[in-house]
Coordinates of C-alpha atoms in Angstrom, one line a residue:
Chain A
M1 CA 29.4 -32.4 31.8
V2 CA 28.7 -31.5 28.3
D3 CA 31.6 -29.3 26.7
V4 CA 29.7 -26.2 25.4
P5 CA 31.6 -24.8 22.4
P6 CA 32.3 -21.2 22.3
R7 CA 30.0 -19.9 19.9
I8 CA 29.1 -16.2 18.9
A9 CA 25.8 -15.5 17.5
R10 CA 24.9 -12.7 15.1
Q11 CA 21.5 -11.3 13.9
G12 CA 20.7 -9.1 11.0
R13 CA 19.4 -8.6 7.4
G14 CA 22.7 -9.6 6.0
A15 CA 23.3 -12.6 8.4
A16 CA 21.8 -15.4 5.7
L17 CA 25.2 -15.2 5.0
A18 CA 25.7 -16.9 8.0
I19 CA 26.5 -20.0 6.0
G20 CA 29.7 -19.1 4.1
L21 CA 30.6 -16.9 7.4
A22 CA 30.8 -19.8 9.7
L23 CA 32.2 -22.3 7.3
G24 CA 34.7 -19.8 5.9
A25 CA 36.2 -19.1 9.3
L26 CA 36.3 -22.9 10.1
A27 CA 38.1 -23.3 6.2
L28 CA 40.6 -20.8 7.2
S29 CA 41.4 -22.4 10.5
T30 CA 41.9 -19.0 12.0
P31 CA 45.1 -19.8 14.4
S32 CA 44.7 -19.8 18.2
R33 CA 41.3 -18.6 18.9
S34 CA 38.6 -21.5 19.1
A35 CA 35.8 -18.7 18.0
S36 CA 36.6 -15.4 16.4
N37 CA 33.8 -12.6 15.9
W38 CA 32.7 -11.7 12.1
A39 CA 30.3 -9.0 11.3
I40 CA 28.6 -9.9 8.1
D41 CA 28.2 -6.7 5.8
P42 CA 24.6 -6.6 4.7
A43 CA 25.5 -4.4 1.7
R44 CA 27.7 -7.0 0.3
T45 CA 25.4 -9.6 0.6
H46 CA 23.3 -10.9 -1.8
I47 CA 21.1 -14.1 -2.2
T48 CA 20.3 -14.7 -5.6
F49 CA 19.0 -17.2 -8.2
D50 CA 19.0 -17.9 -11.4
I51 CA 16.3 -20.4 -13.6
D52 CA 16.1 -21.0 -17.3
A53 CA 13.2 -21.5 -19.2
V54 CA 12.3 -22.8 -22.9
A55 CA 12.5 -19.9 -25.5
Y56 CA 13.2 -17.3 -23.0
P57 CA 16.0 -15.7 -21.2
R58 CA 17.6 -16.8 -18.1
T59 CA 15.9 -15.0 -15.3
H60 CA 18.2 -13.9 -12.3
G61 CA 16.6 -12.8 -9.2
E62 CA 17.4 -11.6 -5.5
F63 CA 15.9 -11.5 -2.6
R64 CA 16.0 -8.3 -0.8
K65 CA 15.3 -8.9 3.0
F66 CA 16.5 -11.8 5.1
A67 CA 17.8 -12.6 8.7
G68 CA 19.9 -15.4 10.1
T69 CA 22.0 -16.5 12.8
I70 CA 25.5 -18.2 13.1
A71 CA 27.4 -19.9 15.7
V72 CA 31.0 -21.0 14.8
D73 CA 33.1 -23.6 16.7
L74 CA 36.3 -23.7 15.0
E75 CA 37.4 -26.7 17.2
H76 CA 34.8 -28.8 16.5
P77 CA 33.2 -27.9 13.0
A78 CA 30.7 -30.2 13.2
R79 CA 28.9 -28.3 16.2
S80 CA 28.8 -25.2 14.2
R81 CA 25.6 -24.0 13.1
V82 CA 23.8 -21.8 10.7
S83 CA 20.5 -20.8 10.1
F84 CA 18.8 -18.2 7.8
H85 CA 15.4 -17.0 6.9
V86 CA 14.4 -15.2 3.5
E87 CA 11.6 -12.9 3.1
A88 CA 9.5 -14.7 0.1
Q89 CA 7.8 -11.2 -0.6
S90 CA 11.3 -9.8 -1.2
V91 CA 11.8 -11.4 -4.2
D92 CA 13.0 -9.0 -7.0
V93 CA 13.3 -10.7 -10.5
G94 CA 13.7 -6.8 -11.9
S95 CA 10.2 -5.6 -12.7
A96 CA 7.2 -4.9 -10.7
S97 CA 4.9 -7.0 -12.4
F98 CA 7.3 -10.0 -12.9
N99 CA 7.8 -9.5 -9.1
D100 CA 3.8 -9.9 -8.5
Y101 CA 3.9 -13.1 -10.5
V102 CA 7.0 -14.8 -8.8
R103 CA 5.3 -13.9 -5.3
S104 CA 2.1 -15.4 -6.5
A105 CA 0.4 -18.8 -5.5
V106 CA 1.8 -20.4 -8.7
L107 CA 5.4 -20.1 -7.4
L108 CA 6.7 -18.7 -4.3
D109 CA 3.1 -18.3 -2.7
A110 CA 4.5 -15.4 -0.5
P111 CA 1.2 -14.6 1.2
R112 CA 1.0 -18.4 2.6
F113 CA 4.6 -19.0 3.1
P114 CA 6.1 -15.8 4.2
T115 CA 9.4 -17.2 4.5
I116 CA 12.2 -19.6 2.8
D117 CA 14.3 -21.4 5.5
F118 CA 17.4 -23.3 5.9
A119 CA 19.0 -24.7 9.1
S120 CA 22.1 -26.6 9.0
T121 CA 22.5 -30.0 9.9
S122 CA 26.3 -30.8 9.7
V123 CA 29.6 -29.0 8.4
E124 CA 32.2 -30.5 6.7
K125 CA 35.7 -29.0 5.8
L126 CA 36.5 -30.1 2.0
D127 CA 39.6 -28.4 1.5
E128 CA 41.3 -25.1 2.6
R129 CA 39.0 -23.0 0.9
R130 CA 35.9 -24.7 0.6
V131 CA 33.4 -26.4 3.1
R132 CA 30.2 -28.2 2.4
V133 CA 27.0 -27.2 4.6
T134 CA 24.3 -29.7 4.9
G135 CA 21.0 -28.6 6.3
D136 CA 17.3 -28.6 5.6
L137 CA 15.5 -26.3 3.3
T138 CA 11.9 -25.4 3.7
L139 CA 10.2 -23.9 0.9
L140 CA 6.3 -24.0 0.3
G141 CA 5.9 -25.8 3.4
V142 CA 7.9 -28.5 2.5
T143 CA 11.4 -29.5 4.3
R144 CA 14.1 -31.3 2.1
P145 CA 17.8 -31.8 2.8
L146 CA 20.1 -29.4 0.8
G147 CA 23.9 -29.2 0.4
V148 CA 25.6 -25.8 0.0
D149 CA 29.3 -25.7 -1.2
V150 CA 30.7 -22.5 0.2
E151 CA 34.2 -20.9 -1.3
V152 CA 36.0 -18.9 1.0
E153 CA 38.4 -16.0 0.1
R154 CA 40.7 -13.7 2.8
R155 CA 40.5 -10.2 1.3
G156 CA 42.3 -7.8 3.0
E157 CA 45.1 -7.9 5.9
G158 CA 45.7 -7.8 9.6
T159 CA 43.1 -5.8 11.7
H160 CA 41.0 -5.3 8.8
A161 CA 40.8 -8.7 7.6
R162 CA 37.4 -9.4 5.5
L163 CA 36.3 -12.6 4.4
G164 CA 34.5 -13.1 1.1
F165 CA 32.0 -16.0 0.8
T166 CA 30.2 -17.7 -2.1
A167 CA 27.8 -20.4 -1.3
R168 CA 26.3 -22.0 -4.0
A169 CA 23.1 -25.0 -4.3
R170 CA 21.0 -26.0 -6.7
I171 CA 17.4 -26.6 -5.9
D172 CA 14.9 -28.9 -7.6
R173 CA 11.7 -27.0 -7.2
L174 CA 9.8 -29.9 -8.1
E175 CA 10.8 -31.6 -4.8
F176 CA 9.0 -28.8 -3.0
G177 CA 5.8 -28.9 -4.9
M178 CA 6.6 -25.9 -7.1
N179 CA 5.6 -27.7 -10.4
S180 CA 4.0 -24.5 -12.0
G181 CA 5.4 -24.0 -15.7
F182 CA 7.3 -27.1 -15.4
P183 CA 8.8 -28.3 -18.1
V184 CA 8.7 -24.8 -20.1
I185 CA 10.3 -23.2 -16.7
S186 CA 13.2 -25.5 -15.4
R187 CA 12.9 -27.7 -12.6
D188 CA 16.2 -26.6 -11.5
V189 CA 17.1 -23.3 -9.8
D190 CA 20.5 -22.2 -9.2
L191 CA 21.4 -20.5 -6.1
V192 CA 24.2 -18.3 -5.3
I193 CA 24.6 -16.6 -1.9
S194 CA 27.9 -13.9 -1.8
S195 CA 28.8 -12.2 1.4
E196 CA 31.4 -10.6 3.0
A197 CA 32.4 -10.4 6.6
S198 CA 35.1 -8.4 8.8
E199 CA 36.7 -9.3 11.9
F200 CA 35.9 -7.0 14.7
Chain B
M1 CA -10.4 31.9 -64.0
T2 CA -11.5 32.0 -60.4
V3 CA -12.1 28.1 -59.5
E4 CA -10.9 25.1 -61.3
G5 CA -11.5 21.7 -60.6
E6 CA -12.0 22.0 -56.4
T7 CA -15.6 23.1 -56.9
V8 CA -16.3 19.8 -58.7
G9 CA -15.6 17.5 -56.0
A10 CA -17.0 20.1 -53.5
E11 CA -20.3 20.0 -54.8
G12 CA -20.8 16.2 -55.2
P13 CA -22.1 14.0 -52.5
D14 CA -19.8 14.0 -49.4
T15 CA -18.3 10.4 -49.2
R16 CA -16.1 10.9 -46.1
W17 CA -16.8 8.7 -43.3
S18 CA -18.0 10.1 -40.1
P19 CA -15.4 11.4 -37.9
L20 CA -16.0 8.7 -35.4
V21 CA -15.2 6.0 -38.0
V22 CA -12.2 8.1 -39.2
A23 CA -10.7 8.4 -35.8
L24 CA -11.3 4.7 -34.8
H25 CA -9.6 3.7 -38.3
W26 CA -6.5 5.8 -37.1
L27 CA -6.3 4.6 -33.7
A28 CA -6.6 1.2 -35.1
A29 CA -3.9 1.5 -37.3
A30 CA -1.4 2.8 -34.7
L31 CA -2.3 0.1 -32.5
L32 CA -2.1 -2.8 -35.1
L33 CA 1.3 -1.4 -36.1
G34 CA 2.5 -0.9 -32.8
L35 CA 1.4 -4.4 -31.9
L36 CA 3.0 -6.2 -34.9
A37 CA 6.3 -4.2 -33.9
L38 CA 6.0 -5.2 -30.2
G39 CA 5.3 -8.8 -31.3
W40 CA 8.1 -9.1 -33.0
F41 CA 10.6 -7.2 -30.6
M42 CA 9.2 -9.1 -27.4
V43 CA 10.4 -12.4 -29.2
H44 CA 13.2 -11.1 -31.3
G45 CA 14.7 -8.1 -29.5
G46 CA 17.0 -9.4 -27.2
A47 CA 15.3 -7.9 -23.9
D48 CA 16.2 -9.5 -20.7
A49 CA 14.3 -11.8 -18.6
A50 CA 12.4 -8.8 -16.8
R51 CA 11.9 -6.5 -19.5
R52 CA 10.7 -9.3 -21.7
F53 CA 7.9 -10.0 -18.9
D54 CA 6.9 -6.7 -19.0
L55 CA 6.4 -6.5 -23.1
Y56 CA 4.6 -9.6 -23.1
Q57 CA 1.9 -8.1 -20.4
L58 CA 2.1 -4.9 -22.4
H59 CA 1.4 -6.9 -25.7
K60 CA -1.6 -8.6 -23.9
S61 CA -3.1 -5.6 -22.7
F62 CA -2.8 -3.5 -26.2
G63 CA -3.9 -7.0 -27.7
F64 CA -7.2 -6.9 -25.9
L65 CA -7.3 -3.1 -26.6
A66 CA -7.3 -3.8 -30.4
L67 CA -9.7 -6.6 -29.8
A68 CA -12.4 -3.9 -28.0
L69 CA -11.6 -1.5 -30.8
V70 CA -12.2 -3.9 -33.9
L71 CA -15.8 -4.5 -32.6
A72 CA -16.1 -0.8 -31.8
R73 CA -15.3 -0.3 -35.6
L74 CA -17.8 -2.7 -36.7
A75 CA -20.5 -1.3 -34.7
A76 CA -19.7 2.2 -35.6
R77 CA -19.7 2.1 -39.5
R78 CA -22.7 0.4 -39.2
A79 CA -24.4 2.9 -37.2
P80 CA -27.3 5.0 -39.0
G81 CA -25.5 8.1 -40.9
A82 CA -22.1 6.6 -40.6
A83 CA -21.7 5.0 -44.0
P84 CA -21.4 7.5 -46.9
P85 CA -22.1 6.7 -50.7
P86 CA -19.4 5.0 -52.3
A87 CA -16.4 6.8 -54.0
P88 CA -16.7 6.9 -57.6
M89 CA -14.6 3.5 -58.6
P90 CA -14.8 0.7 -61.4
P91 CA -16.8 -2.2 -60.2
W92 CA -13.8 -4.5 -60.0
E93 CA -11.9 -2.0 -57.5
R94 CA -14.7 -1.7 -55.2
R95 CA -15.1 -5.6 -55.1
A96 CA -11.4 -5.9 -54.3
A97 CA -11.7 -3.3 -51.8
A98 CA -14.5 -4.5 -50.3
L99 CA -12.7 -8.2 -50.1
A100 CA -9.7 -6.4 -48.8
H101 CA -11.5 -4.7 -45.9
G102 CA -13.5 -7.5 -44.9
A103 CA -10.4 -9.6 -44.4
L104 CA -8.8 -6.9 -42.8
Y105 CA -11.4 -7.0 -39.9
A106 CA -11.7 -10.7 -39.9
L107 CA -8.1 -10.9 -39.6
T108 CA -7.4 -8.6 -36.7
L109 CA -10.3 -10.6 -35.0
V110 CA -8.6 -13.9 -35.7
V111 CA -5.3 -12.5 -34.4
A112 CA -6.7 -11.1 -31.3
L113 CA -8.7 -14.3 -30.2
S114 CA -5.8 -16.5 -31.3
G115 CA -3.7 -14.5 -29.2
W116 CA -6.3 -15.0 -26.1
L117 CA -6.1 -18.6 -27.1
V118 CA -2.4 -18.5 -26.8
V119 CA -2.6 -17.2 -23.3
S120 CA -5.4 -19.6 -22.1
A121 CA -3.3 -22.5 -23.7
A122 CA 0.0 -21.5 -22.1
I123 CA 1.9 -24.0 -20.0
V124 CA 3.4 -20.8 -18.3
A125 CA 0.1 -19.5 -17.0
I126 CA 0.6 -15.8 -16.5
P127 CA -2.6 -14.0 -15.9
T128 CA -3.8 -11.1 -18.1
R129 CA -3.8 -7.8 -16.0
F130 CA -5.2 -5.5 -18.3
F131 CA -3.2 -2.3 -18.0
D132 CA -2.6 -3.7 -14.1
L133 CA -6.5 -2.5 -13.9
F134 CA -8.3 -5.8 -13.9
V135 CA -7.7 -9.6 -14.8
I136 CA -8.8 -11.0 -18.0
P137 CA -9.8 -14.5 -17.6
D138 CA -8.6 -17.0 -20.1
L139 CA -10.9 -18.9 -22.5
P140 CA -12.8 -21.6 -20.9
G141 CA -12.2 -25.1 -21.9
V142 CA -8.5 -24.6 -23.5
G143 CA -5.8 -27.0 -22.6
H144 CA -2.4 -27.0 -23.1
A145 CA -2.8 -29.5 -25.8
Q146 CA -4.1 -26.3 -28.0
F147 CA -0.9 -24.4 -27.4
E148 CA 1.1 -25.0 -30.3
T149 CA -1.6 -24.8 -32.8
A150 CA -2.7 -21.3 -31.2
T151 CA 0.8 -19.9 -31.4
T152 CA 0.9 -21.1 -35.2
L153 CA -2.2 -19.5 -36.1
H154 CA -1.8 -16.2 -34.1
F155 CA 2.0 -16.3 -35.9
L156 CA 0.6 -16.7 -39.3
A157 CA -2.5 -14.6 -39.0
A158 CA -0.5 -12.0 -37.6
W159 CA 2.2 -12.1 -40.9
L160 CA -0.8 -12.4 -43.0
L161 CA -2.5 -9.1 -41.6
A162 CA 0.8 -7.4 -41.8
G163 CA 0.8 -8.1 -45.5
L164 CA -2.5 -6.8 -45.9
I165 CA -1.9 -4.1 -44.1
A166 CA 0.8 -3.4 -46.4
L167 CA -2.0 -3.7 -49.5
H168 CA -4.2 -1.6 -47.9
V169 CA -1.7 1.2 -47.6
G170 CA -0.3 0.6 -51.0
A171 CA -3.9 0.9 -52.4
A172 CA -4.7 4.2 -50.4
L173 CA -1.5 6.0 -51.6
K174 CA -2.5 5.0 -55.5
H175 CA -5.7 6.5 -54.7
R176 CA -4.0 9.4 -53.5
F177 CA -1.1 10.0 -55.6
V178 CA -1.9 8.3 -59.1
D179 CA -5.5 8.3 -59.5
R180 CA -5.9 11.5 -57.4
D181 CA -9.7 10.8 -56.7
A182 CA -12.0 11.1 -53.7
V183 CA -11.3 7.6 -51.9
W184 CA -8.2 8.8 -50.2
S185 CA -10.1 11.8 -48.8
R186 CA -12.8 9.6 -47.3
M187 CA -10.6 8.4 -44.4
A188 CA -8.1 11.0 -44.3
P189 CA -7.4 12.3 -41.1
R190 CA -9.3 15.8 -40.1
W191 CA -8.6 17.9 -37.2
P192 CA -11.0 20.0 -35.5
G193 CA -11.5 23.3 -36.8
R194 CA -10.1 22.5 -40.3
R195 CA -11.9 21.5 -43.4

């Protein structure tokens, strides 16, 4: 008889934050309950990235549309799961023509690869404020392992407790076959996902 | 006592360029000065990545417009009836002016074509969308290896053109305010309904 962990699943535009969410809860080790219900606030959720280029300002971008699911098992952290799906077409780097270029075949190739996906494979608690989520990232149809460090911060008290999450990862775009513009455009893409969730 | 010097010029041959040549000249003046300013600002102006992307795209579109315009100007000044008789000038001045004018046309062509070369050789290959209307293809047979050369050529030719424009403006102002001869009026803007 397999012990089925108590779990919650949340879905929504903001849920990419799942990562943070899930792991955050783990890190803070919410007392006395094996699972707690957390709702992500989409308005406070941002999936952003930064990339450098030679003789060019650092480009900052954000994905506006995403969805995800999260299952938290506080007693067995390793059984927690998180996955998210980001719409490549929703990339926003600050100007319409720049967006078109980033979406085009030379970079995200959004028409061919509409989503960028992440699914966790393991979760490890680093300390009281940080967890490390390891998973598979699929970009341009190529799947590679990715480690994400998540910082958790408790905001507010009592019945209105809120958890802030900041997840950081560095992606080597060459690993996914995104070679265009290299070496003028850096191979490293810094990913920062921030979110806030509240208990209900 | 009625009329003085004014009628003298009016009775002579009309040395003014055709309205089309004059209009294209001032259009080119505005375009080239704008492109030089934009070219400097997009590199040194401190704009963020997105704004800078747009400025580069705008510079490319206006650059191709300048290329089309210089070709149109060369055609227009050769059209029958477009070229007026020369303004009264000493021979050395006429030769210097012809040389400078030829260099202005040549440099405009070099700047525009080297810009096209820069775009074609760029490692970061960004399609040239002419004012978002259609894509202008890259020059064939151009590789990344030519990028440095093309960039240097574009940069030097642009600064040389800026210097030559300054000389051209200075000479025109000299004719207008020092010599007070008919040279300025050959290319002076004229508004419809006014003589």
